[in-house]
Coordinates of C-alpha atoms in Angstrom, one line a residue:
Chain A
X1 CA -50.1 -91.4 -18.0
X2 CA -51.2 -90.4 -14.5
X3 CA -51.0 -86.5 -13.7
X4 CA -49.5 -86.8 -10.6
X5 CA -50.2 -83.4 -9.8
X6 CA -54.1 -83.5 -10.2
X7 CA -54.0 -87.0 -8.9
X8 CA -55.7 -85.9 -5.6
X9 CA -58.4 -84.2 -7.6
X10 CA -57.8 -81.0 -6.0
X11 CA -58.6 -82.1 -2.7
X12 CA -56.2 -81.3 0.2
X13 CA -54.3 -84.1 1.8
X14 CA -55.2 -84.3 5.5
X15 CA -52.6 -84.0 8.2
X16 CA -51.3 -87.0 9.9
X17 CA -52.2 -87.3 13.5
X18 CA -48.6 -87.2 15.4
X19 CA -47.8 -91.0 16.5
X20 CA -46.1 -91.7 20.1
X21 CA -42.9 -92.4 18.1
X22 CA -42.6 -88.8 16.6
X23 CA -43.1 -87.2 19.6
X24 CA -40.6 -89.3 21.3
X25 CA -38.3 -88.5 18.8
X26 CA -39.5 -84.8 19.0
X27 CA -39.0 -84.8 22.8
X28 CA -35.7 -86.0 22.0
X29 CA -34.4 -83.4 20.2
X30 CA -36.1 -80.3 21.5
X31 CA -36.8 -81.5 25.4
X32 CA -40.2 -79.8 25.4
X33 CA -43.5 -82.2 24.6
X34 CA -45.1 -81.5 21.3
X35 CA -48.2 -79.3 22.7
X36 CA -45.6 -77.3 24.6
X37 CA -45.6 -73.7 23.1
X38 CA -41.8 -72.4 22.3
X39 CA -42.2 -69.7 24.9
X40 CA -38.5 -67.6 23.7
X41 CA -37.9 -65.4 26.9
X42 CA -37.7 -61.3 26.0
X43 CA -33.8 -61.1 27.3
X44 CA -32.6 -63.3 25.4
X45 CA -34.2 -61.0 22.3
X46 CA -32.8 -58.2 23.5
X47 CA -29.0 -59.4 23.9
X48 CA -29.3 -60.6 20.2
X49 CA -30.0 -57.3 19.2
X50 CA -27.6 -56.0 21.5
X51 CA -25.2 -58.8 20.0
X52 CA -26.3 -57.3 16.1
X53 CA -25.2 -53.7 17.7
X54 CA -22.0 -54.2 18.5
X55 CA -21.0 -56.0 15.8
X56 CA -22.1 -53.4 13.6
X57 CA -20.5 -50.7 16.0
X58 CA -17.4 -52.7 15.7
X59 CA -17.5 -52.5 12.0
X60 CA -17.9 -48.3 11.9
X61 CA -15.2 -48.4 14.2
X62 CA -12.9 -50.1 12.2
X63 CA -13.6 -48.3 9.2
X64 CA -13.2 -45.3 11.3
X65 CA -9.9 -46.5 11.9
X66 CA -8.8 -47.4 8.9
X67 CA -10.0 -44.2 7.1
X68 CA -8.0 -42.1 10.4
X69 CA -4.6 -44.3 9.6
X70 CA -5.6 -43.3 5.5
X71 CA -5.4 -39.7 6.8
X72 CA -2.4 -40.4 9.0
X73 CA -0.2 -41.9 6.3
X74 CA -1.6 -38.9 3.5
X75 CA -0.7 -36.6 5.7
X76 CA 2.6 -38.1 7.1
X77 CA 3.4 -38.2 2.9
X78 CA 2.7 -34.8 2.4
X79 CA 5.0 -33.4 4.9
X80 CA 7.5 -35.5 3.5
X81 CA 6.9 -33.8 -0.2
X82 CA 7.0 -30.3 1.7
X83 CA 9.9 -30.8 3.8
X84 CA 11.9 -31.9 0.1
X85 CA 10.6 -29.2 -1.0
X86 CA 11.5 -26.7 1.3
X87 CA 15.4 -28.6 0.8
X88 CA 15.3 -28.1 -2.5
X89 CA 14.2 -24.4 -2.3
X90 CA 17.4 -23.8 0.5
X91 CA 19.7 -25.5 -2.0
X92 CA 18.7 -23.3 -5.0
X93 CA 19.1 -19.9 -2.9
X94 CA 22.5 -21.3 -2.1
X95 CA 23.0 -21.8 -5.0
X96 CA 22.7 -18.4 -6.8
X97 CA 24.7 -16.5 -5.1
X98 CA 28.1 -17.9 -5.7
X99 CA 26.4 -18.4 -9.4
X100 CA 26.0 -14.6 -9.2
X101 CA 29.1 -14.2 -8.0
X102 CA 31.2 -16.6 -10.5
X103 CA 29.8 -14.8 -13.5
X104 CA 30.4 -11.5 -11.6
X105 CA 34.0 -12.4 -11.8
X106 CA 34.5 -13.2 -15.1
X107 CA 32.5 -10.2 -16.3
X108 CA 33.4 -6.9 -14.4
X109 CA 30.5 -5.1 -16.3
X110 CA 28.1 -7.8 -14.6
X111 CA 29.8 -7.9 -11.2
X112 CA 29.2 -3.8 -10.9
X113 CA 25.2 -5.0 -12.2
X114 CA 25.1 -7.8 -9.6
X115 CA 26.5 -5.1 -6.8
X116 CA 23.5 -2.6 -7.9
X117 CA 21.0 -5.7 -7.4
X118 CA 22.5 -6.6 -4.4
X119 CA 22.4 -2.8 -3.4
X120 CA 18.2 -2.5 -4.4
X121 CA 17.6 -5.9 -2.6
X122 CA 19.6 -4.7 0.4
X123 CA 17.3 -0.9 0.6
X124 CA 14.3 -3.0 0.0
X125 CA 15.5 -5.0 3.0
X126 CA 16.1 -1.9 4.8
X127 CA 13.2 -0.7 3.7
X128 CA 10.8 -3.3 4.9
X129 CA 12.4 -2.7 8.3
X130 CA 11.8 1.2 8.7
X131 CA 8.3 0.2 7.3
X132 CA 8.1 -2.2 10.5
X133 CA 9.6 0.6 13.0
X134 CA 7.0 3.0 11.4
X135 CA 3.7 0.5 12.4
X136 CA 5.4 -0.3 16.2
X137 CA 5.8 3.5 16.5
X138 CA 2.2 3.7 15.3
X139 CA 1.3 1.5 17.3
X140 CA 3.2 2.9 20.7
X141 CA 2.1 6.8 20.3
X142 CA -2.0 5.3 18.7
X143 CA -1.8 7.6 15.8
X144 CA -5.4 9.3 15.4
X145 CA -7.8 8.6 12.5
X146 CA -7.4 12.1 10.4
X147 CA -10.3 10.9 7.8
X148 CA -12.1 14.0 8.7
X149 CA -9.8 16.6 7.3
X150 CA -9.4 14.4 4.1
X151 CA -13.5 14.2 4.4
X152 CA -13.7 18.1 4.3
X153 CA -11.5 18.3 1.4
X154 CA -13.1 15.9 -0.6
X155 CA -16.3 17.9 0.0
X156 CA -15.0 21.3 -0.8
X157 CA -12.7 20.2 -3.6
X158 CA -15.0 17.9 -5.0
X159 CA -13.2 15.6 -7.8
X160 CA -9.6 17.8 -8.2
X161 CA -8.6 16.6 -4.9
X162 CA -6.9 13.5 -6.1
X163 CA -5.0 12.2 -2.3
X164 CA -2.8 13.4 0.5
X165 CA -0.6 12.1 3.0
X166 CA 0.8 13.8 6.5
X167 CA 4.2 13.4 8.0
X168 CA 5.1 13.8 11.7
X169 CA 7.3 16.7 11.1
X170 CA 9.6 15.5 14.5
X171 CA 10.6 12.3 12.6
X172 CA 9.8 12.4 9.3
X173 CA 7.2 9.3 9.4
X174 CA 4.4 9.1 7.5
X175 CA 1.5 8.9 10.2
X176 CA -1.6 8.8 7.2
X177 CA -2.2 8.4 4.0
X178 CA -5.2 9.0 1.9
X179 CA -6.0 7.3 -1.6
X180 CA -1.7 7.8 -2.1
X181 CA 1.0 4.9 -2.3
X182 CA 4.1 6.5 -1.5
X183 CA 6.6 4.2 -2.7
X184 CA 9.8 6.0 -1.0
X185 CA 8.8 9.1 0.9
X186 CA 12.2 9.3 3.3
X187 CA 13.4 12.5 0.9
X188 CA 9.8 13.6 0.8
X189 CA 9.3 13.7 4.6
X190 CA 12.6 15.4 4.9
X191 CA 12.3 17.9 1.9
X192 CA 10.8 20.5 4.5
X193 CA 14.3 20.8 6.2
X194 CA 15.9 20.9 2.9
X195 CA 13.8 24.2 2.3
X196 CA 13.5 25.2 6.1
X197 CA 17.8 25.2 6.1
X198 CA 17.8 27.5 2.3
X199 CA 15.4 29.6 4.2
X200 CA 17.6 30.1 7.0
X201 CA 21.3 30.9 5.4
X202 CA 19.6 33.1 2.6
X203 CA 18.5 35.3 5.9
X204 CA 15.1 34.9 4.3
X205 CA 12.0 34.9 6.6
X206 CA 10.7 31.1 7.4
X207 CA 8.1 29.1 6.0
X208 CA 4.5 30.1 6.8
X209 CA 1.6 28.7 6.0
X210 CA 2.0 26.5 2.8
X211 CA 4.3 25.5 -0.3
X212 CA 3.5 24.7 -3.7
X213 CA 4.6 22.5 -6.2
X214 CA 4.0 22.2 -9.6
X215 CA 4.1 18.8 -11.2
X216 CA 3.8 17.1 -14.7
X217 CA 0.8 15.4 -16.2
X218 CA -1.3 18.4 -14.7
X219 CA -0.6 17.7 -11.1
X220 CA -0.3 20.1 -8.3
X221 CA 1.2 19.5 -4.9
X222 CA 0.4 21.4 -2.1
X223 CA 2.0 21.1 1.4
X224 CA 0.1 22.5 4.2
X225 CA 2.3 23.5 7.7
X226 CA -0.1 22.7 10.8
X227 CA 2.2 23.1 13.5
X228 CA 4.2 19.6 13.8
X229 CA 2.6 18.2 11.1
X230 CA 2.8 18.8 7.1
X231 CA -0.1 17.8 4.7
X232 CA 1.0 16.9 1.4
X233 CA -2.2 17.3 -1.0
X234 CA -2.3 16.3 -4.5
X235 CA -4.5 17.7 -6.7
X236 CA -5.9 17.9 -10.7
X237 CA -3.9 21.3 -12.0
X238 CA -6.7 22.1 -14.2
X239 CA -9.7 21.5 -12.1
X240 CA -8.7 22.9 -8.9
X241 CA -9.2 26.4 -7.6
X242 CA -6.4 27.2 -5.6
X243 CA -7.8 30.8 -3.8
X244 CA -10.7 28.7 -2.5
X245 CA -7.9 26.2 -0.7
X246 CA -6.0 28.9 0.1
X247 CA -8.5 31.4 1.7
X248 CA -11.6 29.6 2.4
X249 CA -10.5 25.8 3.3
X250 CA -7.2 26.3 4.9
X251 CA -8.4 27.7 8.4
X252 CA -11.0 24.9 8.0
X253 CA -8.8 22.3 7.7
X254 CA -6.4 23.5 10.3
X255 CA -9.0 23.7 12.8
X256 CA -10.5 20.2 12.0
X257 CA -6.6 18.9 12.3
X258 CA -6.2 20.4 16.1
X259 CA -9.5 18.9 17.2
X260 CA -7.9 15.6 15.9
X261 CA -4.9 15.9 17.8
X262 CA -5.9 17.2 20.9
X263 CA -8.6 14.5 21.1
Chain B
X1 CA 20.8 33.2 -25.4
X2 CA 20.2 36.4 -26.0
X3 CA 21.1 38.7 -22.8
X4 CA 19.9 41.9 -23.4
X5 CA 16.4 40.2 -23.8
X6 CA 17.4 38.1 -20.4
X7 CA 17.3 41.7 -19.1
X8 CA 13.9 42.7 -20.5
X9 CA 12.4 39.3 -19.2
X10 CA 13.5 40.7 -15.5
X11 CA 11.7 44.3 -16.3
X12 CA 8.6 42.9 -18.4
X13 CA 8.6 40.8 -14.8
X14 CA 9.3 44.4 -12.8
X15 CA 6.3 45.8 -14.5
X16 CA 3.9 42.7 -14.1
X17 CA 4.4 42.7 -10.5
X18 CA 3.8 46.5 -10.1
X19 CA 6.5 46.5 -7.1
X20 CA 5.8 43.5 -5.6
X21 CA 9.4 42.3 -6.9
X22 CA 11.7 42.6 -4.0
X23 CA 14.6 40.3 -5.7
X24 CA 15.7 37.7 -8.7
X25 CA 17.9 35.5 -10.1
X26 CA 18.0 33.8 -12.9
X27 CA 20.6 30.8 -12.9
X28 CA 21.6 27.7 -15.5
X29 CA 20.3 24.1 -13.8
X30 CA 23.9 22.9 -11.6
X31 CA 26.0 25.4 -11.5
X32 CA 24.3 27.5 -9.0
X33 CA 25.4 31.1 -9.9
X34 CA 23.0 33.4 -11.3
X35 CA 23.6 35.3 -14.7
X36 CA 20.9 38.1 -14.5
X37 CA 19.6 39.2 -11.5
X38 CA 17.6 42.2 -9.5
X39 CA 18.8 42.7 -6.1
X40 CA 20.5 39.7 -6.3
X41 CA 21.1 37.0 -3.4
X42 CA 24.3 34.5 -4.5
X43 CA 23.4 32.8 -1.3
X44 CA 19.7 32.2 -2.3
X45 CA 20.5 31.0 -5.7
X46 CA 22.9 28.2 -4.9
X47 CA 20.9 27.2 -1.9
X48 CA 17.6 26.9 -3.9
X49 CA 19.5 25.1 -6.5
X50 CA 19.9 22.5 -4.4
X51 CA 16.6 22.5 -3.2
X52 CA 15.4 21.8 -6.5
X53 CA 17.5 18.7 -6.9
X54 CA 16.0 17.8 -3.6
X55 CA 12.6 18.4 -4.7
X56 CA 12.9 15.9 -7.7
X57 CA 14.6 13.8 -5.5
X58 CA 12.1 13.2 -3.4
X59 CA 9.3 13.5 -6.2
X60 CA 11.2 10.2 -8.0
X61 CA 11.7 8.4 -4.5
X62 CA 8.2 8.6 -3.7
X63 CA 6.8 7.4 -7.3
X64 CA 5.4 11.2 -8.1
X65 CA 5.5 12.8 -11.0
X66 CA 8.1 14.9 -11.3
X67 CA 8.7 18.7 -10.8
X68 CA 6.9 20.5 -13.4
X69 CA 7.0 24.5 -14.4
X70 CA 7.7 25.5 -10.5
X71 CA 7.3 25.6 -7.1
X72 CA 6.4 28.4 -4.6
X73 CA 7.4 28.9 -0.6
X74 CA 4.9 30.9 1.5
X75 CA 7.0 32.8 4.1
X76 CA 6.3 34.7 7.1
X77 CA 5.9 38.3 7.0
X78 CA 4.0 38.0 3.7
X79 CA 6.8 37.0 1.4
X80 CA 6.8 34.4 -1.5
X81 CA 9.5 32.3 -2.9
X82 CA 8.6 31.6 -6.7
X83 CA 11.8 28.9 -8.5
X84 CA 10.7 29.2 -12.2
X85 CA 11.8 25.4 -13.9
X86 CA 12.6 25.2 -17.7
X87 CA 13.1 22.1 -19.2
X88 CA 16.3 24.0 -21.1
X89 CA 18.9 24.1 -18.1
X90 CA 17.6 27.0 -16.9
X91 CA 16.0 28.3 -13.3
X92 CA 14.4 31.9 -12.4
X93 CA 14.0 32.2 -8.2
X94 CA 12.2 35.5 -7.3
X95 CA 11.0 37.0 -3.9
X96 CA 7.7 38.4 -3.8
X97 CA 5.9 40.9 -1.6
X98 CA 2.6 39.1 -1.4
X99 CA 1.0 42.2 0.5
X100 CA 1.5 44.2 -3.1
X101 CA 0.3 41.7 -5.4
X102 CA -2.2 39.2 -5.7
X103 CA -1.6 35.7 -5.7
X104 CA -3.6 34.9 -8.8
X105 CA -2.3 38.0 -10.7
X106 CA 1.7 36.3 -10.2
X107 CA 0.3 32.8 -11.1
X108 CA -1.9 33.6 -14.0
X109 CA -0.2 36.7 -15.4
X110 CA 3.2 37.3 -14.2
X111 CA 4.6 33.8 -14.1
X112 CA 3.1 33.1 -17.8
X113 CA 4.7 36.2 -18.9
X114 CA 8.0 36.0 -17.6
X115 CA 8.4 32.2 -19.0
X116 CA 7.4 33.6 -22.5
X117 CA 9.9 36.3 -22.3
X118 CA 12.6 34.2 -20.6
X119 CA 12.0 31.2 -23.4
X120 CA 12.4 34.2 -26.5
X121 CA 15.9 35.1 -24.8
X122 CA 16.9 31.7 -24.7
X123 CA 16.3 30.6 -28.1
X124 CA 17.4 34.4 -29.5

């Protein structure tokens, strides 16, 4: 059988020389003549690209869009689960109290236990709100930064001074705190009048320069009088020396407190 | 309680303080009214009473520990208030000349002693 693909014996077929009826039919189709080069102009280059641009633009931008309406419609969904939620939440809270109040009724022990809650929710309350008279007062009269008297006694005292607070001794508020948490100081801040009005109606002479309290777990409570305001100290009972406060830091400390307030 | 050693607690105290004792009471936790005394002051001893119960007031409200052996008032004119606290009922307010004795010598000596004494009279 003949190998039709070694037929030629290798060598190369020769082109055909174009005939007048290809190149009519040529001419036909393209309207140039054969020896014509396909001249393309640059323009029409350019507006295909420009044509390739903006489709792909047009893609991004609708999978812009559709990603932004994703968002929308999460979003949209989410406030929906917050906002049944937040319906659910009023509904419990209405819910308890005439719960409370039922089982209050049948039970007069837990009625008078449900009044006490009621009572500590209430001073908490009431509470929170003297705490936000306190900062606007703070804020109206711009308390100074008393740091540097609590500075010197940490220096002097070293390790027994433990923290202090002052009070405004013309309202009872508590105008600073250092390294202390007072959790109710309203009988604290007024305690001084307490003493001041014993002082008075024993016809005993008034309060000088101090007052002293000794307190469990080896703590010691001193109260220093600078003019309006009282310091409240707290320090470690066995590692503090009290003659040192006393005689040494006292002046100190009263002298660092004026510079303070007449700044 | 044994009140004839009350009595001695109030001189052993005399003595400690070498003069510097200008007046004391010595009173049972609420009630106010004092049982033993030098140059007693009624007034003094019911108003510190409720000073105390103000003190721990105000110790509790403020999350402090509370009021411990006892507290001292400096006053003008050199004076000291010194409210003794026992944990049996029982409270010992004294006036002090602080010009006569020394501050450490009533807190180290005097108050120790007095307590001791007060503490054998009360479970005499």
């Amino acid at each position: 059988m003949w190998d039709i693909f070694n037929w030629s014996g290798g060598k190369k077929k020769k082109p055909k020389k174009k005939t007048g009826k290809t190149y009519k039919k040529q001419r036909a189709v393209t309207g140039r003549s054969l020896n014509q080069k396909t001249h393309v102009k640059p323009q029409t280059k350019i507006t295909k690209e420009k044509n390739e641009t903006a489709n792909k633009n047009d893609k991004s931008q609708k999978e812009v869009d559709l990603t932004i309406e994703k968002l929308r419609k999460e979003f949209e969904d989410k406030q929906k689960i917050i906002a049944s939620l937040e319906k659910k939440l009023k509904k419990k809270q209405e819910e308890k109290l005439p719960d409370e109040l039922n089982h209050a009724f049948d039970n007069p022990k837990k009625f008078e236990e449900s009044l006490e809650s009621f009572d500590e929710k209430y001073r908490k309350k009431s509470n929170l709100k003297e705490e936000v008279v306190s900062e606007e007062l703070k804020e109206t009269k711009n308390y100074q930064n008393f740091e540097p008297v609590f500075d010197l006694i940490d220096v002097e005292m070293e390790e027994s001074f433990l923290g202090g607070l002052i009070v405004d001794k013309a309202n009872h508020f508590i105008i600073y705190t250092h390294n202390i948490n007072a959790d109710d100081s309203s009988f604290l801040a007024t305690l001084i009048n307490n003493i001041e009005n014993a002082l008075k109606k024993s016809s005993f002479p008034k309060l000088n320069k101090y007052y002293l309290m000794d307190l469990e777990k080896d703590f010691l409570m001193l109260n220093l009088l600078f003019e309006s305001h009282i310091y409240y100290l707290i320090f470690n009972k066995q590692q503090t020396n009290l003659g040192l406060i006393l005689n040494v830091l006292y002046d100190k400390l009263r002298q660092k407190h004026l510079e303070i307030i007449n700044q | 309680m044994n009140v004839k050693k009350l009595k001695e607690a109030v001189e052993i105290l005399k003595e400690d303080l070498d003069g510097a004792l200008l007046g004391c009471d010595i009173w049972p936790t609420n009630t106010g009214t004092s049982i033993v005394g030098y140059n007693p002051n009624p007034k003094a001893t019911a108003l510190f009473e409720r000073v105390t119960d103000y003190m721990f007031k105000a110790l509790e409200g403020a999350g402090f520990p509370a009021l411990d052996k006892y507290y001292l008032l400096d006053l003008e004119g050199g004076n000291l208030v010194v409210v003794l606290q026992f944990k049996e009922g029982y409270q010992w307010g004294m006036l002090v000349d602080s010009n006569k004795v020394q501050l450490g010598l009533l807190l180290n000596v005097a108050i120790p002693n007095a307590r001791k004494a007060l503490l054998e009279a009360l479970n005499d």
